[in-house]
Coordinates of C-alpha atoms in Angstrom, one line a residue:
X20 CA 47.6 -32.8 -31.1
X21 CA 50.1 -35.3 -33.1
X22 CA 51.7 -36.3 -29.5
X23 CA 48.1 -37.0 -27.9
X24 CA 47.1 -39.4 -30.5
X25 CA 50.2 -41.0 -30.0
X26 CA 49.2 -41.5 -26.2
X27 CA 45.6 -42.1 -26.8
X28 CA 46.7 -44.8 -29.4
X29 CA 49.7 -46.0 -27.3
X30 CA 47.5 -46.6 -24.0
X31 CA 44.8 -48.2 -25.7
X32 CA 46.9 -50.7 -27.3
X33 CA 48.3 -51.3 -23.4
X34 CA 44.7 -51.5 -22.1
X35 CA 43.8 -54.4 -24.4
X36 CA 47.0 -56.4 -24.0
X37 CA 46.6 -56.1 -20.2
X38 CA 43.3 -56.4 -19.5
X39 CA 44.0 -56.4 -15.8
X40 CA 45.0 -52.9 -15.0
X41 CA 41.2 -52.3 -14.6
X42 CA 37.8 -54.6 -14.0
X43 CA 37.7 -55.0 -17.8
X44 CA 39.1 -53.3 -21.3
X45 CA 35.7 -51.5 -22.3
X46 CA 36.5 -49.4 -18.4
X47 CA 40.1 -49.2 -19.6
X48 CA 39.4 -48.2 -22.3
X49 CA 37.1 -44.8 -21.8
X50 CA 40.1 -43.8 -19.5
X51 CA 42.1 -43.2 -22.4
X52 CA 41.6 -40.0 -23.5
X53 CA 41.7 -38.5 -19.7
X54 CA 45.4 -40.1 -19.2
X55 CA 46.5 -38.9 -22.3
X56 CA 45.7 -35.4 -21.7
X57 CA 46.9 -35.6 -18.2
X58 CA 50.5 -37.1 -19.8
X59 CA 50.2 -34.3 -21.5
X60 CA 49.7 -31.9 -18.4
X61 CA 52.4 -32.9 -16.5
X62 CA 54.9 -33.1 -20.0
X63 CA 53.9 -29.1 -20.0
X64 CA 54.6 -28.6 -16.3
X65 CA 58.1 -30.3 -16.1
X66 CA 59.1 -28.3 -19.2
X67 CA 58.2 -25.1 -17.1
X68 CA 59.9 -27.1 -14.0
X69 CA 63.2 -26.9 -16.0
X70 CA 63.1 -24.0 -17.1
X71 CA 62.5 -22.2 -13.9
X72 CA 64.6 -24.4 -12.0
X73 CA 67.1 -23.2 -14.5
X74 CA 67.1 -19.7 -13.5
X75 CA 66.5 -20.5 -9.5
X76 CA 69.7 -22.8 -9.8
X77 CA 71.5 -19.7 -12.1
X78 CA 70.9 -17.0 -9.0
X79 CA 71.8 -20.0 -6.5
X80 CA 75.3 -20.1 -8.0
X81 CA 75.6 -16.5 -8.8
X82 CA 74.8 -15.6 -5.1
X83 CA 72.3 -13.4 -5.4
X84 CA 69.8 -14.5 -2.4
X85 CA 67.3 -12.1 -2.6
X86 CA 67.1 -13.5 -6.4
X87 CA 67.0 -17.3 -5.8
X88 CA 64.4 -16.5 -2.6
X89 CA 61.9 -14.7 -5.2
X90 CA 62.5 -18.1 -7.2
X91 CA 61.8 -20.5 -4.8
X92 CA 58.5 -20.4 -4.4
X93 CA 57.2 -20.2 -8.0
X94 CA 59.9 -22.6 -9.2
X95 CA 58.2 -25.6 -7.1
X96 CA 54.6 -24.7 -8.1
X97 CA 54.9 -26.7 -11.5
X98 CA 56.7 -29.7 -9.4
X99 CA 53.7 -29.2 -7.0
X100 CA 51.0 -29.4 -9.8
X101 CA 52.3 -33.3 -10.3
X102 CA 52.9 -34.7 -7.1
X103 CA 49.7 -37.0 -7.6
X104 CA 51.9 -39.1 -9.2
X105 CA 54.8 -39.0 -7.6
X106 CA 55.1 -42.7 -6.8
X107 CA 56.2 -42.9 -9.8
X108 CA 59.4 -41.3 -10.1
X109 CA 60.0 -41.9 -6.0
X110 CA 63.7 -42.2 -6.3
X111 CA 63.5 -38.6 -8.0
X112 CA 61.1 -37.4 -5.3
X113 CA 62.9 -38.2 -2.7
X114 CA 66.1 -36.0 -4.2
X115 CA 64.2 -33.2 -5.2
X116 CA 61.4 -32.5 -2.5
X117 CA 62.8 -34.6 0.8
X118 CA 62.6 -32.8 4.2
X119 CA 65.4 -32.4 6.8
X120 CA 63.4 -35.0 8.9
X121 CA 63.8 -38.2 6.0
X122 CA 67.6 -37.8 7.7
X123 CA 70.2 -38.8 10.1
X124 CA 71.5 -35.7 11.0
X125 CA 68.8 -33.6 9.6
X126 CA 70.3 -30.3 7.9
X127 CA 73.5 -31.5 8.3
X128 CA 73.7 -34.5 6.6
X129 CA 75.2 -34.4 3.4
X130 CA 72.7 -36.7 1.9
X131 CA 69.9 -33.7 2.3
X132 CA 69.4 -32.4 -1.2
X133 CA 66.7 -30.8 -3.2
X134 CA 64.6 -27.9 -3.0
X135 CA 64.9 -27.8 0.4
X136 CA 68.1 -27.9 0.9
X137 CA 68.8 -24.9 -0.6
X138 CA 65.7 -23.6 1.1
X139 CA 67.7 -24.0 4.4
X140 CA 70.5 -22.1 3.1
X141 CA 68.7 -19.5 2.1
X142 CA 66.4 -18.8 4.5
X143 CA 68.1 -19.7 7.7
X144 CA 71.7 -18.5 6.8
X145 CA 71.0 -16.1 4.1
X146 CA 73.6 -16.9 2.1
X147 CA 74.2 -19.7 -0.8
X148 CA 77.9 -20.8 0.4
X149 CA 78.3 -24.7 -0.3
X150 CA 75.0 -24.8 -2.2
X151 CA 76.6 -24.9 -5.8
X152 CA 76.7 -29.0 -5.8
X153 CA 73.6 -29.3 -4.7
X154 CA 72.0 -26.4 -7.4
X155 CA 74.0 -28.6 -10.1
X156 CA 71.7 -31.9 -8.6
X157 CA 68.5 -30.2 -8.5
X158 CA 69.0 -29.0 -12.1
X159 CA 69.9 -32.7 -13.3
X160 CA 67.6 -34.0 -11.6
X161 CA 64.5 -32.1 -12.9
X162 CA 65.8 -32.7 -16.2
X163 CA 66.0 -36.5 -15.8
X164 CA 62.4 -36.2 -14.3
X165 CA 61.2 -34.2 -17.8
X166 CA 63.1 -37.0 -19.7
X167 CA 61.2 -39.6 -18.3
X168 CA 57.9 -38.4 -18.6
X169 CA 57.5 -39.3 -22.4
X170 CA 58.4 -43.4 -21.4
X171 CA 56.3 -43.6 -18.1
X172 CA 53.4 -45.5 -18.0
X173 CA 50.8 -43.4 -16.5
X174 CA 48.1 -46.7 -14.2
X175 CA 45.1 -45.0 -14.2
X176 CA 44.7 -46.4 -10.6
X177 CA 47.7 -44.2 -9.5
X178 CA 46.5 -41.0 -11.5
X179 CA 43.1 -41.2 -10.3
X180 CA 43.7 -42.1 -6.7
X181 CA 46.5 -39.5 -6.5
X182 CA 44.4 -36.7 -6.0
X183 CA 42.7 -37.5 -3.2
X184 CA 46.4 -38.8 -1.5
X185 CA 47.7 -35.5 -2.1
X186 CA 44.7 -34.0 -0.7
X187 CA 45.1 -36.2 2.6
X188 CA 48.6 -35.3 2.9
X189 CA 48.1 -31.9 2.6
X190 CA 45.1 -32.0 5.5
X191 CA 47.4 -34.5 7.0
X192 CA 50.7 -33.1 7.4
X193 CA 51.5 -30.2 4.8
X194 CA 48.7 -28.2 6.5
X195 CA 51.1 -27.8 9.6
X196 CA 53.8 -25.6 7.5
X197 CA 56.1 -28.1 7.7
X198 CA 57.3 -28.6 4.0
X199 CA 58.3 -25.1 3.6
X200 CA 59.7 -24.3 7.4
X201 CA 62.5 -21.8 6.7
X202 CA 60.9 -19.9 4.0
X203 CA 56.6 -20.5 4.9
X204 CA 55.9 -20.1 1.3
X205 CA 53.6 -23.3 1.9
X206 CA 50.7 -21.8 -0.1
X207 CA 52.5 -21.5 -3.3
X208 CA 52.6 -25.9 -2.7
X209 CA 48.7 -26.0 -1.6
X210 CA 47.7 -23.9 -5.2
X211 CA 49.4 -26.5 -7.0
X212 CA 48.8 -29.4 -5.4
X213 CA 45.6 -28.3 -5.5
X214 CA 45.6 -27.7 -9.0
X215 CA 47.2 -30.6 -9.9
X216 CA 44.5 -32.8 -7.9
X217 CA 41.5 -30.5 -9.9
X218 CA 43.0 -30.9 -13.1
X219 CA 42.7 -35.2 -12.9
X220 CA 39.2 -34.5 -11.7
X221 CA 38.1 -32.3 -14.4
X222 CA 39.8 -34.5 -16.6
X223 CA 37.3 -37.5 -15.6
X224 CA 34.7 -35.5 -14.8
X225 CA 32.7 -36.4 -18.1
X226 CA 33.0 -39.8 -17.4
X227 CA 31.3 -39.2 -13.6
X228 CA 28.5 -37.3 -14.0
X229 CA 26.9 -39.5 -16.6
X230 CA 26.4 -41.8 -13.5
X231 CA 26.3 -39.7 -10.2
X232 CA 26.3 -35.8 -11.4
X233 CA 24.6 -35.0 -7.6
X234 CA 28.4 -36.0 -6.9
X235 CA 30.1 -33.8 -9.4
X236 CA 28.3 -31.2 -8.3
X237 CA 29.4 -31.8 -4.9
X238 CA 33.1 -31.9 -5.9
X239 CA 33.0 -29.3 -7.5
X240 CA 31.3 -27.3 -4.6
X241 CA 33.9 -28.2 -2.4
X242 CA 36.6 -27.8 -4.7
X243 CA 35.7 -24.5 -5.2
X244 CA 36.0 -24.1 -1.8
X245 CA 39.2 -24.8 -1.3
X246 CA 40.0 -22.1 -4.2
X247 CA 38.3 -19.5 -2.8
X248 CA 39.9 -19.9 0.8
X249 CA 43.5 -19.9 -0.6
X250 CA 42.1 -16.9 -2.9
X251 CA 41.8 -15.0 0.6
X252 CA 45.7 -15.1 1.3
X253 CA 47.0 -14.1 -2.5
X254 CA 49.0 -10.5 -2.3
X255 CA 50.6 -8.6 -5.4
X256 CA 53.5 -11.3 -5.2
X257 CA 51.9 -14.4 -4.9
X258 CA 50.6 -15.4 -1.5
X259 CA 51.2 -14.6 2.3
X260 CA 54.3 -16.2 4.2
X261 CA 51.6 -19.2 6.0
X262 CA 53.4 -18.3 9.4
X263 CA 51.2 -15.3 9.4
X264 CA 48.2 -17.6 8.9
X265 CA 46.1 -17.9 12.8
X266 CA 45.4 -21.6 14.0
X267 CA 42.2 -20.3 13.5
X268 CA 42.7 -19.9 9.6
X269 CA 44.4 -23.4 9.6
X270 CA 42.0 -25.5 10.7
X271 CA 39.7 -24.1 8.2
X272 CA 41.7 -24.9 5.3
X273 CA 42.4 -28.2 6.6
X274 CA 38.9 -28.7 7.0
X275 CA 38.2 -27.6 3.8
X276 CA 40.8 -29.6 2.0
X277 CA 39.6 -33.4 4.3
X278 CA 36.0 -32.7 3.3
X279 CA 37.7 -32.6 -0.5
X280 CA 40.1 -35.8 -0.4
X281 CA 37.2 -37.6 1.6
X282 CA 35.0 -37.3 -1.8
X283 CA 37.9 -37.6 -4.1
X284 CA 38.8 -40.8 -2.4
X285 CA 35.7 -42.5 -3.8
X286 CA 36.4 -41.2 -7.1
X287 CA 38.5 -44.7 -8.4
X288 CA 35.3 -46.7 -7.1
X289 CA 33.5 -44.4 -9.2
X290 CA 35.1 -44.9 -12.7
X291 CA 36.2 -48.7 -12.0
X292 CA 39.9 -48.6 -11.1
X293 CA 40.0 -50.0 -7.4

């Protein structure tokens, strides 16, 4: 409780010295107390990051595959859960969550780190051979990004329009499997990017539905939509590999998840932070 005042204080200080991040301070200004508590959220979720990371990286360098593959998956959820504001820590991003595709030589290029990385290794030669260096990266790097946290400026335009950008990539791109291609745990990513993007709406949901609550209701609807579609694929262990999903089951999620960023992308509009 300390910390939050310390946030709440801290931002509203920064709100009345720069009156511009938002149409004027008294907007600013009720925003507070959502950013704070969303600081707050993703301080809890890149503790966890490290501490799972920690044991994915130990079975990584210890060899034990079947280990590290259990890992994988509920390792990222936590990183997944803040990707709404990943634009701010890009540099970070890019080294922990890149694809093969960002380059040259895809798989082979040296520069290829991150989650993935070692996702390739263990999936597609089943076997963690060469991977130590890059376990020792992923590690520092999700450390640096849980250092940082407690000096980042959260903008409320970022946090806010975050959501519904996450949401449109998912629709967009995610929904295709092609973030988790050698292992297809791409649900584990959809529950918390999807959590992630709930959280900053429940957040400022207060704040909404004194002024349009026939739209709450209607995000909420939908949101709960999208939970109880991914609902239908959770097993013992977490979720179905998605390459077992149909077409059929895909476009339904991704329908499901573009009716939700279309509303969410109004949401900024709403609360005065375009």
């Amino acid at each position: 409780m300390k910390l939050r005042r310390l946030l709440i204080s801290g931002a509203a200080a920064l709100a009345i010295a720069l009156p511009g991040l938002a149409a004027a301070k008294e907007e600013m200004l009720h925003l507070v107390a959502p950013i704070a508590d969303y600081k707050l959220y993703v301080a809890e979720n890149t503790e966890k990051l490290v501490a799972d990371t920690e044991a994915f990286v130990a079975a990584v360098k210890t060899g034990n595959v079947e280990k590290a593959r259990a890992l994988f998956a509920p390792t990222r959820i936590s990183y997944e859960r803040i990707e709404p504001i990943a634009e701010l820590f890009s540099d970070l991003d890019v080294s922990i969550d890149a694809r093969a595709d960002d380059f040259e030589k895809a798989e082979k290029d040296p520069a290829f780190s991150g989650f993935h990385r070692i996702e390739h290794a263990l999936w597609d030669a089943n076997s963690t051979k060469g991977m130590e260096p890059y376990a020792d990266k992923l590690l520092a790097d999700v450390k640096d990004l849980h250092k940082r946290i407690d000096g980042l400026v959260f903008p409320p335009k970022v946090v806010i329009g975050g959501a519904a950008v996450l949401m449109e990539e998912v629709a967009a791109t995610k929904i295709s499997g092609e973030e988790d291609r050698y292992s297809h745990t791409d649900l584990w990513d959809f529950r918390g990017n999807f959590d992630g993007s709930k959280k900053i709406f429940d957040l400022v949901e207060p704040l909404v539905s004194k002024q349009d609550p026939a739209f709450v209701k209607k995000v909420a609807d939908n949101f709960a939509r999208v939970d109880a579609t991914l609902d239908k694929y959770k097993t013992a262990k977490g979720y179905e590999p998605y390459d077992k999903l149909t077409d059929s089951d895909r476009t339904v999620l991704a329908a499901a998840v573009n009716t939700l960023a279309e509303d969410l992308s109004t949401l900024r509009g709403k609360l005065g932070v375009d």
